[in-house]
């Protein structure tokens, strides 16, 4: 049995096997994370409003999200009349691609990483900006005013917040001297970067909340104004792909924050992968916490906050970091 | 300078808000898991009316079949109040008292107008039925049923 496996690995090549196995692992993490987070979100929402949340299906309602996903899978795929058909079909698929690709470079543990690319963070930032494209496609293709308004808002918002996102990561890249995520983690052996760069961490976290389109920056899908924003016309499995992408994006931004500021998989006693997931889910909890605390910002406030506060402050932070490193 | 002060004040308010929600997160829930548990119905709760038993003679209700409630009912929900005079008693005893709960609005005029205080509101908060006739209550029969279970 073992010999056959080794033979197969030798025939197809180690790199291919590693990628395939890695992608399967990524798929499992993505699906498991989304299922767990939908449950966690409803549970957290419940307790923050002093309710219980899901409790009927399974112990503590744990199987609720399975039941929901079965329901969504079984639904008829409705295609509204007069939609831009190719674009309408493309958008839910397209939103899922960047989500999968970004997982490839995240180091879950010292050796638990699908591929360590030496420009890892650039890959993540480049692909995560594809999300906004698929939101735009979904909004445009739906032939619905609410979808379109949501999509247009999303574009303006994502452009505004991608800049501070990148600018807040640059000082870390200065300090670690590398774009590779594993090098960044290894550079935090002594002290986590959050202690050197608290301002950058704050800016990154705020910008990443905006990037994932979550409250208080959930203008693209603002329920109270736009029905459901860009995914108004989507139902069944197509809707659940958007949903899946949102929850996976939450995981990804938290994972990047952990990798860049909170020491990644480093920690005493427990294995690295446990530390990594623990830190990531603490940040995910903070995201949920934000959602059930803060009201939605107005659109001018949103853009003013990014262009007038976050970007100048992150530039200043970058400048100071560069100056100090030069000295 | 004012901008900086605004930012600090705003950031502080965000932290205060997060404190409120996290305290709510760790405090006990206040909801009642309805089908699994129920709360006590307050004594002033108004459901359909019920006939009150006579404290001197538990076999009969206080109702003397005068028909005041029937005459005063604004939606004509009370029908067919009948009674008979039993041997050795001064007053009539009700044998039938039909309340049409589908048109009753729980106004309480019948309760107030009853000269012998024979009517009261019950605390039956979840009546269900498949037919309209399920809500045509015979309060005398209900009283007898209550007496049996008590």
Short mmCIF file of C-alpha atoms in Angstrom, two decimals:
data_model
loop_
_atom_site.label_atom_id
_atom_site.label_comp_id
_atom_site.label_asym_id
_atom_site.label_seq_id
_atom_site.Cartn_x
_atom_site.Cartn_y
_atom_site.Cartn_z
CA UNK A 1 0.00 0.00 0.00
CA UNK A 2 2.70 2.42 1.09
CA UNK A 3 4.91 1.44 -1.87
CA UNK A 4 2.14 2.07 -4.38
CA UNK A 5 1.57 5.53 -2.96
CA UNK A 6 5.27 6.34 -3.16
CA UNK A 7 5.34 5.01 -6.74
CA UNK A 8 2.39 7.18 -7.75
CA UNK A 9 4.02 10.20 -6.12
CA UNK A 10 7.25 9.55 -8.01
CA UNK A 11 5.41 9.18 -11.32
CA UNK A 12 3.29 12.33 -11.20
CA UNK A 13 5.84 14.42 -9.34
CA UNK A 14 5.96 15.66 -5.78
CA UNK A 15 4.91 19.21 -6.60
CA UNK A 16 1.67 18.09 -8.29
CA UNK A 17 0.74 15.74 -5.45
CA UNK A 18 1.43 18.45 -2.89
CA UNK A 19 -0.76 20.93 -4.77
CA UNK A 20 -3.65 18.48 -5.23
CA UNK A 21 -3.58 17.32 -1.61
CA UNK A 22 -3.24 20.92 -0.50
CA UNK A 23 -6.22 22.05 -2.55
CA UNK A 24 -8.35 19.24 -1.17
CA UNK A 25 -7.31 20.30 2.32
CA UNK A 26 -8.12 23.91 1.48
CA UNK A 27 -11.57 22.87 0.25
CA UNK A 28 -12.24 21.04 3.50
CA UNK A 29 -11.11 24.03 5.54
CA UNK A 30 -13.21 26.42 3.43
CA UNK A 31 -16.41 24.40 3.68
CA UNK A 32 -15.91 23.50 7.34
CA UNK A 33 -15.10 27.11 8.20
CA UNK A 34 -18.17 28.45 6.40
CA UNK A 35 -20.47 25.92 8.05
CA UNK A 36 -19.02 26.61 11.47
CA UNK A 37 -19.08 30.37 11.04
CA UNK A 38 -22.70 30.54 9.94
CA UNK A 39 -23.58 28.70 13.12
CA UNK A 40 -21.22 30.83 15.22
CA UNK A 41 -22.55 34.06 13.77
CA UNK A 42 -26.12 33.19 14.64
CA UNK A 43 -25.11 31.99 18.08
CA UNK A 44 -23.05 35.11 18.80
CA UNK A 45 -25.83 37.31 17.45
CA UNK A 46 -28.28 35.53 19.69
CA UNK A 47 -26.27 35.88 22.85
CA UNK A 48 -25.37 39.51 22.16
CA UNK A 49 -29.11 40.17 21.99
CA UNK A 50 -29.60 37.98 25.07
CA UNK A 51 -31.33 35.26 23.09
CA UNK A 52 -30.10 31.68 22.61
CA UNK A 53 -29.87 31.44 18.85
CA UNK A 54 -30.17 28.11 17.01
CA UNK A 55 -30.76 25.27 19.45
CA UNK A 56 -33.25 22.82 17.98
CA UNK A 57 -31.23 21.00 15.33
CA UNK A 58 -28.61 18.87 17.04
CA UNK A 59 -26.86 19.70 20.32
CA UNK A 60 -26.66 23.51 20.68
CA UNK A 61 -28.06 23.74 17.14
CA UNK A 62 -24.72 22.59 15.72
CA UNK A 63 -26.30 20.79 12.77
CA UNK A 64 -28.40 23.82 11.85
CA UNK A 65 -25.96 24.97 9.17
CA UNK A 66 -25.90 21.49 7.62
CA UNK A 67 -29.67 21.59 7.44
CA UNK A 68 -29.52 25.05 5.89
CA UNK A 69 -26.95 24.03 3.29
CA UNK A 70 -29.02 20.97 2.34
CA UNK A 71 -32.00 23.26 1.91
CA UNK A 72 -30.00 25.67 -0.25
CA UNK A 73 -28.62 22.80 -2.36
CA UNK A 74 -32.10 21.45 -2.95
CA UNK A 75 -33.56 24.73 -4.10
CA UNK A 76 -34.45 25.38 -7.70
CA UNK A 77 -31.97 27.64 -9.48
CA UNK A 78 -34.16 30.55 -10.45
CA UNK A 79 -32.95 32.77 -13.25
CA UNK A 80 -34.90 36.03 -13.40
CA UNK A 81 -36.02 37.30 -16.80
CA UNK A 82 -33.85 39.89 -18.57
CA UNK A 83 -30.66 39.16 -16.68
CA UNK A 84 -27.35 39.44 -18.50
CA UNK A 85 -27.11 35.67 -18.65
CA UNK A 86 -23.35 35.00 -19.06
CA UNK A 87 -22.44 37.58 -16.43
CA UNK A 88 -25.18 36.44 -14.09
CA UNK A 89 -23.92 32.86 -14.19
CA UNK A 90 -20.25 33.84 -14.03
CA UNK A 91 -20.38 36.02 -10.90
CA UNK A 92 -20.96 33.37 -8.18
CA UNK A 93 -18.26 31.15 -9.62
CA UNK A 94 -15.85 34.01 -10.02
CA UNK A 95 -16.25 35.17 -6.43
CA UNK A 96 -15.04 31.80 -5.26
CA UNK A 97 -11.78 31.68 -7.24
CA UNK A 98 -9.80 34.36 -5.34
CA UNK A 99 -10.98 32.84 -2.10
CA UNK A 100 -9.41 29.50 -2.98
CA UNK A 101 -6.22 30.96 -4.39
CA UNK A 102 -5.47 33.08 -1.33
CA UNK A 103 -5.61 29.97 0.83
CA UNK A 104 -2.71 28.48 -1.09
CA UNK A 105 -0.09 30.81 0.37
CA UNK A 106 -1.32 31.04 3.97
CA UNK A 107 1.08 29.23 6.32
CA UNK A 108 -1.03 27.21 8.74
CA UNK A 109 2.07 25.75 10.33
CA UNK A 110 5.80 25.63 9.70
CA UNK A 111 5.33 23.03 6.97
CA UNK A 112 1.56 23.14 6.54
CA UNK A 113 1.35 25.41 3.55
CA UNK A 114 0.31 24.48 0.03
CA UNK A 115 2.99 26.60 -1.57
CA UNK A 116 5.34 29.24 -0.23
CA UNK A 117 5.48 31.85 -2.97
CA UNK A 118 8.12 34.52 -2.49
CA UNK A 119 5.57 37.25 -3.31
CA UNK A 120 2.84 35.63 -1.22
CA UNK A 121 1.21 38.78 0.11
CA UNK A 122 1.07 40.30 -3.36
CA UNK A 123 -0.77 37.18 -4.56
CA UNK A 124 -3.29 37.56 -1.78
CA UNK A 125 -3.85 41.27 -2.35
CA UNK A 126 -4.04 40.89 -6.12
CA UNK A 127 -6.54 38.04 -6.01
CA UNK A 128 -8.65 39.48 -3.23
CA UNK A 129 -9.26 42.54 -5.38
CA UNK A 130 -10.89 40.16 -7.88
CA UNK A 131 -13.75 39.81 -5.40
CA UNK A 132 -14.90 43.32 -6.18
CA UNK A 133 -14.96 42.45 -9.89
CA UNK A 134 -17.33 39.57 -9.31
CA UNK A 135 -19.51 41.76 -7.11
CA UNK A 136 -19.64 44.31 -9.91
CA UNK A 137 -20.49 41.58 -12.43
CA UNK A 138 -23.22 40.24 -10.17
CA UNK A 139 -24.70 43.69 -9.67
CA UNK A 140 -24.53 44.62 -13.33
CA UNK A 141 -25.78 41.30 -14.64
CA UNK A 142 -28.77 41.09 -12.32
CA UNK A 143 -30.70 43.84 -14.11
CA UNK A 144 -31.91 45.21 -10.81
CA UNK A 145 -31.46 48.71 -9.45
CA UNK A 146 -30.67 47.53 -5.93
CA UNK A 147 -28.02 45.14 -7.19
CA UNK A 148 -26.46 47.83 -9.31
CA UNK A 149 -26.36 50.40 -6.50
CA UNK A 150 -24.83 47.80 -4.20
CA UNK A 151 -22.21 46.88 -6.78
CA UNK A 152 -21.26 50.50 -7.46
CA UNK A 153 -20.93 51.19 -3.76
CA UNK A 154 -18.80 48.11 -3.39
CA UNK A 155 -16.38 49.25 -6.07
CA UNK A 156 -15.90 52.70 -4.54
CA UNK A 157 -15.50 51.19 -1.11
CA UNK A 158 -13.04 48.51 -2.11
CA UNK A 159 -10.85 50.90 -4.07
CA UNK A 160 -10.78 53.27 -1.11
CA UNK A 161 -9.89 50.60 1.41
CA UNK A 162 -7.42 48.57 -0.61
CA UNK A 163 -4.92 51.42 -0.36
CA UNK A 164 -4.70 51.59 3.46
CA UNK A 165 -4.76 47.79 3.50
CA UNK A 166 -1.60 47.62 1.42
CA UNK A 167 0.00 50.63 3.12
CA UNK A 168 -0.49 49.10 6.54
CA UNK A 169 1.19 45.86 5.44
CA UNK A 170 4.19 47.59 3.89
CA UNK A 171 5.93 48.49 7.20
CA UNK A 172 5.76 44.82 8.16
CA UNK A 173 7.30 43.87 4.85
CA UNK A 174 10.05 46.45 5.54
CA UNK A 175 10.73 44.90 8.92
CA UNK A 176 10.61 41.27 7.77
CA UNK A 177 12.48 42.08 4.57
CA UNK A 178 10.35 39.64 2.58
CA UNK A 179 7.03 39.27 0.77
CA UNK A 180 6.79 35.61 1.70
CA UNK A 181 4.28 34.89 4.43
CA UNK A 182 6.42 32.26 6.08
CA UNK A 183 9.38 34.61 6.33
CA UNK A 184 7.12 37.20 7.92
CA UNK A 185 6.04 34.67 10.54
CA UNK A 186 9.61 33.54 11.14
CA UNK A 187 10.64 37.17 11.66
CA UNK A 188 8.23 37.32 14.63
CA UNK A 189 10.10 34.70 16.67
CA UNK A 190 10.89 37.26 19.36
CA UNK A 191 8.14 39.81 19.60
CA UNK A 192 4.98 39.95 17.53
CA UNK A 193 4.80 42.78 15.02
CA UNK A 194 1.61 44.08 16.61
CA UNK A 195 3.76 45.49 19.41
CA UNK A 196 6.04 47.31 16.96
CA UNK A 197 3.19 48.40 14.69
CA UNK A 198 -0.04 48.87 16.67
CA UNK A 199 -1.23 51.65 14.34
CA UNK A 200 -0.67 49.52 11.27
CA UNK A 201 -2.60 46.68 12.90
CA UNK A 202 -5.56 48.94 13.64
CA UNK A 203 -5.58 50.34 10.13
CA UNK A 204 -5.29 46.87 8.63
CA UNK A 205 -8.13 45.53 10.71
CA UNK A 206 -10.47 48.41 9.92
CA UNK A 207 -9.63 48.23 6.22
CA UNK A 208 -10.10 44.48 6.16
CA UNK A 209 -13.56 44.79 7.74
CA UNK A 210 -14.38 47.14 4.88
CA UNK A 211 -12.85 44.75 2.36
CA UNK A 212 -15.02 41.87 3.52
CA UNK A 213 -18.13 44.08 3.23
CA UNK A 214 -19.16 43.49 6.79
CA UNK A 215 -20.90 45.77 9.25
CA UNK A 216 -20.23 48.66 9.89
CA UNK A 217 -19.08 48.85 6.26
CA UNK A 218 -21.73 46.59 4.72
CA UNK A 219 -23.05 49.19 2.31
CA UNK A 220 -22.93 46.88 -0.75
CA UNK A 221 -25.54 44.59 0.79
CA UNK A 222 -27.24 47.00 3.22
CA UNK A 223 -30.39 45.05 4.04
CA UNK A 224 -32.36 48.04 5.22
CA UNK A 225 -31.73 50.08 2.09
CA UNK A 226 -30.94 47.75 -0.80
CA UNK A 227 -32.90 44.54 -0.07
CA UNK A 228 -29.73 42.46 -0.29
CA UNK A 229 -27.49 44.58 -2.50
CA UNK A 230 -25.55 42.82 -5.20
CA UNK A 231 -26.98 39.36 -4.49
CA UNK A 232 -30.63 40.39 -4.46
CA UNK A 233 -31.47 38.30 -7.51
CA UNK A 234 -29.53 35.22 -6.50
CA UNK A 235 -31.07 32.25 -4.77
CA UNK A 236 -30.29 28.64 -3.93
CA UNK A 237 -26.76 27.41 -4.56
CA UNK A 238 -25.67 30.61 -6.31
CA UNK A 239 -26.60 32.65 -3.27
CA UNK A 240 -24.84 30.22 -1.00
CA UNK A 241 -21.63 30.62 -3.01
CA UNK A 242 -21.70 34.35 -2.23
CA UNK A 243 -22.39 33.47 1.36
CA UNK A 244 -19.54 30.97 1.43
CA UNK A 245 -17.19 33.53 -0.08
CA UNK A 246 -18.12 36.11 2.55
CA UNK A 247 -17.39 33.79 5.44
CA UNK A 248 -14.20 32.53 3.85
CA UNK A 249 -13.08 36.12 3.30
CA UNK A 250 -13.60 36.76 6.98
CA UNK A 251 -11.34 33.83 7.74
CA UNK A 252 -8.76 35.01 5.22
CA UNK A 253 -8.46 38.58 6.51
CA UNK A 254 -8.18 37.27 10.05
CA UNK A 255 -5.56 34.76 8.95
CA UNK A 256 -3.54 37.50 7.24
CA UNK A 257 -3.81 39.69 10.32
CA UNK A 258 -2.58 36.78 12.44
CA UNK A 259 0.25 36.03 10.03
CA UNK A 260 1.44 39.62 9.81
CA UNK A 261 0.81 40.97 13.28
CA UNK A 262 0.12 38.21 15.78
CA UNK A 263 2.97 35.83 15.14
CA UNK A 264 1.16 33.39 12.86
CA UNK A 265 1.61 29.80 13.95
CA UNK A 266 4.11 30.68 16.68
CA UNK A 267 3.25 29.90 20.27
CA UNK A 268 4.42 27.77 23.18
CA UNK A 269 3.55 24.12 23.94
CA UNK A 270 0.64 23.56 21.53
CA UNK A 271 1.34 22.70 17.90
CA UNK A 272 1.54 25.64 15.53
CA UNK A 273 -1.60 24.85 13.60
CA UNK A 274 -3.64 25.00 16.81
CA UNK A 275 -2.17 28.38 17.67
CA UNK A 276 -2.87 29.61 14.17
CA UNK A 277 -6.54 28.61 14.21
CA UNK A 278 -7.01 29.87 17.77
CA UNK A 279 -5.66 33.32 16.97
CA UNK A 280 -7.60 33.46 13.71
CA UNK A 281 -10.89 32.58 15.31
CA UNK A 282 -10.36 35.13 18.07
CA UNK A 283 -10.11 37.77 15.34
CA UNK A 284 -13.13 36.29 13.56
CA UNK A 285 -15.03 36.62 16.82
CA UNK A 286 -14.02 40.27 16.95
CA UNK A 287 -15.45 40.68 13.45
CA UNK A 288 -18.73 39.13 14.60
CA UNK A 289 -18.59 41.34 17.67
CA UNK A 290 -18.22 44.41 15.42
CA UNK A 291 -21.18 43.33 13.37
CA UNK A 292 -23.54 43.11 16.32
CA UNK A 293 -22.31 46.33 17.92
CA UNK A 294 -21.83 49.01 15.29
CA UNK A 295 -24.47 50.59 13.07
CA UNK A 296 -23.74 51.05 9.38
CA UNK A 297 -21.78 54.17 8.41
CA UNK A 298 -23.08 56.60 5.83
CA UNK A 299 -21.45 56.49 2.42
CA UNK A 300 -19.70 59.88 2.68
CA UNK A 301 -18.45 58.96 6.15
CA UNK A 302 -17.10 55.72 4.74
CA UNK A 303 -15.09 57.38 1.98
CA UNK A 304 -14.01 60.33 4.15
CA UNK A 305 -12.73 57.95 6.79
CA UNK A 306 -10.57 56.11 4.31
CA UNK A 307 -9.23 59.00 2.25
CA UNK A 308 -8.89 61.61 4.99
CA UNK A 309 -7.82 59.54 7.98
CA UNK A 310 -6.68 56.01 7.18
CA UNK A 311 -4.54 56.77 4.14
CA UNK A 312 -2.64 59.78 5.58
CA UNK A 313 -2.08 57.99 8.87
CA UNK A 314 -0.83 54.85 7.18
CA UNK A 315 1.49 56.93 4.98
CA UNK A 316 2.84 58.63 8.07
CA UNK A 317 3.28 55.27 9.74
CA UNK A 318 5.14 53.97 6.70
CA UNK A 319 7.38 57.02 6.66
CA UNK A 320 8.24 56.75 10.35
CA UNK A 321 8.93 53.04 10.05
CA UNK A 322 11.17 53.57 7.05
CA UNK A 323 13.03 56.35 8.83
CA UNK A 324 13.59 54.32 11.97
CA UNK A 325 14.73 51.27 10.00
CA UNK A 326 17.19 53.44 8.07
CA UNK A 327 18.68 54.73 11.29
CA UNK B 1 -7.01 69.92 16.96
CA UNK B 2 -10.77 69.43 16.92
CA UNK B 3 -10.40 66.64 14.41
CA UNK B 4 -8.05 64.73 16.70
CA UNK B 5 -10.37 65.26 19.66
CA UNK B 6 -13.27 64.00 17.55
CA UNK B 7 -11.36 60.89 16.56
CA UNK B 8 -10.41 60.09 20.15
CA UNK B 9 -13.96 60.68 21.33
CA UNK B 10 -15.32 58.53 18.51
CA UNK B 11 -12.89 55.71 19.20
CA UNK B 12 -13.81 55.82 22.88
CA UNK B 13 -17.51 55.59 22.02
CA UNK B 14 -16.82 52.53 19.86
CA UNK B 15 -15.08 50.81 22.76
CA UNK B 16 -17.97 51.68 25.08
CA UNK B 17 -20.39 50.15 22.57
CA UNK B 18 -18.34 46.99 22.35
CA UNK B 19 -18.37 46.81 26.12
CA UNK B 20 -22.15 46.91 26.11
CA UNK B 21 -22.45 44.02 23.67
CA UNK B 22 -19.83 41.85 25.32
CA UNK B 23 -21.58 42.29 28.65
CA UNK B 24 -24.83 41.25 27.02
CA UNK B 25 -22.99 38.30 25.46
CA UNK B 26 -21.99 36.92 28.84
CA UNK B 27 -25.18 37.72 30.71
CA UNK B 28 -27.97 35.15 30.92
CA UNK B 29 -30.59 35.05 28.20
CA UNK B 30 -33.90 36.73 28.87
CA UNK B 31 -36.06 34.90 26.35
CA UNK B 32 -38.44 32.08 27.20
CA UNK B 33 -38.10 28.95 25.04
CA UNK B 34 -41.83 28.89 24.47
CA UNK B 35 -42.92 25.37 23.57
CA UNK B 36 -40.40 23.93 26.05
CA UNK B 37 -41.20 26.29 28.90
CA UNK B 38 -43.90 28.85 29.64
CA UNK B 39 -44.01 31.95 31.77
CA UNK B 40 -46.62 32.64 34.43
CA UNK B 41 -49.66 34.40 33.05
CA UNK B 42 -50.33 37.67 34.83
CA UNK B 43 -53.58 37.73 36.85
CA UNK B 44 -54.90 40.64 34.76
CA UNK B 45 -54.54 38.69 31.51
CA UNK B 46 -57.78 38.71 29.49
CA UNK B 47 -58.63 35.54 27.68
CA UNK B 48 -62.18 34.29 27.19
CA UNK B 49 -64.49 34.56 30.18
CA UNK B 50 -65.18 31.75 32.60
CA UNK B 51 -67.92 31.12 35.11
CA UNK B 52 -66.94 31.35 38.76
CA UNK B 53 -68.06 28.63 41.12
CA UNK B 54 -70.42 29.30 44.00
CA UNK B 55 -68.34 29.09 47.21
CA UNK B 56 -71.36 27.82 49.18
CA UNK B 57 -72.31 25.11 46.72
CA UNK B 58 -69.51 23.92 44.44
CA UNK B 59 -71.97 22.01 42.25
CA UNK B 60 -73.30 25.20 40.73
CA UNK B 61 -71.77 28.39 39.39
CA UNK B 62 -72.57 31.82 40.72
CA UNK B 63 -74.55 32.57 37.55
CA UNK B 64 -78.23 33.31 38.16
CA UNK B 65 -79.21 33.34 34.46
CA UNK B 66 -80.33 36.96 34.55
CA UNK B 67 -79.08 37.64 31.01
CA UNK B 68 -77.41 40.99 31.78
CA UNK B 69 -74.21 39.94 30.06
CA UNK B 70 -76.08 38.81 26.98
CA UNK B 71 -77.89 42.13 26.71
CA UNK B 72 -74.80 44.21 27.31
CA UNK B 73 -72.46 42.34 24.96
CA UNK B 74 -71.53 44.83 22.18
CA UNK B 75 -70.77 42.11 19.65
CA UNK B 76 -73.55 39.70 20.58
CA UNK B 77 -71.07 36.98 21.41
CA UNK B 78 -73.03 35.54 24.32
CA UNK B 79 -75.87 33.26 23.33
CA UNK B 80 -78.22 30.74 24.74
CA UNK B 81 -78.05 31.37 28.46
CA UNK B 82 -80.37 28.79 29.94
CA UNK B 83 -81.00 27.63 33.44
CA UNK B 84 -83.40 25.88 35.72
CA UNK B 85 -84.56 26.39 39.24
CA UNK B 86 -83.44 23.47 41.31
CA UNK B 87 -85.31 22.16 44.29
CA UNK B 88 -84.63 24.01 47.54
CA UNK B 89 -82.71 26.87 45.94
CA UNK B 90 -83.76 30.45 45.68
CA UNK B 91 -81.97 31.28 42.43
CA UNK B 92 -81.72 29.74 38.99
CA UNK B 93 -78.73 27.56 38.08
CA UNK B 94 -77.15 27.89 34.64
CA UNK B 95 -77.26 24.79 32.46
CA UNK B 96 -75.94 26.30 29.26
CA UNK B 97 -73.92 29.43 28.49
CA UNK B 98 -72.52 29.69 24.97
CA UNK B 99 -69.71 32.19 24.36
CA UNK B 100 -68.81 32.73 20.70
CA UNK B 101 -65.10 33.50 21.15
CA UNK B 102 -64.62 34.21 17.42
CA UNK B 103 -66.42 37.55 17.76
CA UNK B 104 -65.51 38.30 21.38
CA UNK B 105 -63.03 41.15 21.78
CA UNK B 106 -62.40 40.62 25.49
CA UNK B 107 -63.83 44.05 26.31
CA UNK B 108 -65.00 42.86 29.71
CA UNK B 109 -68.40 44.54 29.72
CA UNK B 110 -70.00 41.20 30.63
CA UNK B 111 -67.66 40.81 33.58
CA UNK B 112 -68.42 44.30 34.81
CA UNK B 113 -72.15 44.10 34.28
CA UNK B 114 -72.64 40.79 36.08
CA UNK B 115 -74.65 41.57 39.25
CA UNK B 116 -73.35 38.51 41.14
CA UNK B 117 -69.72 38.56 39.89
CA UNK B 118 -70.18 35.18 38.26
CA UNK B 119 -67.87 35.98 35.33
CA UNK B 120 -64.08 36.29 35.30
CA UNK B 121 -61.36 36.19 32.72
CA UNK B 122 -59.63 32.85 32.34
CA UNK B 123 -55.90 32.60 31.67
CA UNK B 124 -56.25 30.24 28.70
CA UNK B 125 -53.70 32.02 26.48
CA UNK B 126 -53.29 29.54 23.67
CA UNK B 127 -56.66 28.26 22.46
CA UNK B 128 -56.40 26.44 19.14
CA UNK B 129 -58.89 24.72 16.90
CA UNK B 130 -59.49 23.50 13.39
CA UNK B 131 -63.08 24.69 13.06
CA UNK B 132 -64.94 27.84 13.92
CA UNK B 133 -67.20 25.80 16.17
CA UNK B 134 -64.21 24.90 18.34
CA UNK B 135 -64.40 28.42 19.71
CA UNK B 136 -68.05 28.32 20.66
CA UNK B 137 -67.44 27.59 24.29
CA UNK B 138 -70.11 26.30 26.63
CA UNK B 139 -68.90 27.89 29.84
CA UNK B 140 -71.05 25.67 32.07
CA UNK B 141 -69.47 22.57 30.62
CA UNK B 142 -66.04 24.17 30.93
CA UNK B 143 -66.75 24.86 34.57
CA UNK B 144 -67.74 21.25 35.17
CA UNK B 145 -64.61 20.05 33.40
CA UNK B 146 -62.47 22.37 35.54
CA UNK B 147 -64.20 21.11 38.66
CA UNK B 148 -63.44 17.51 37.74
CA UNK B 149 -59.72 18.11 37.07
CA UNK B 150 -59.28 20.28 40.16
#
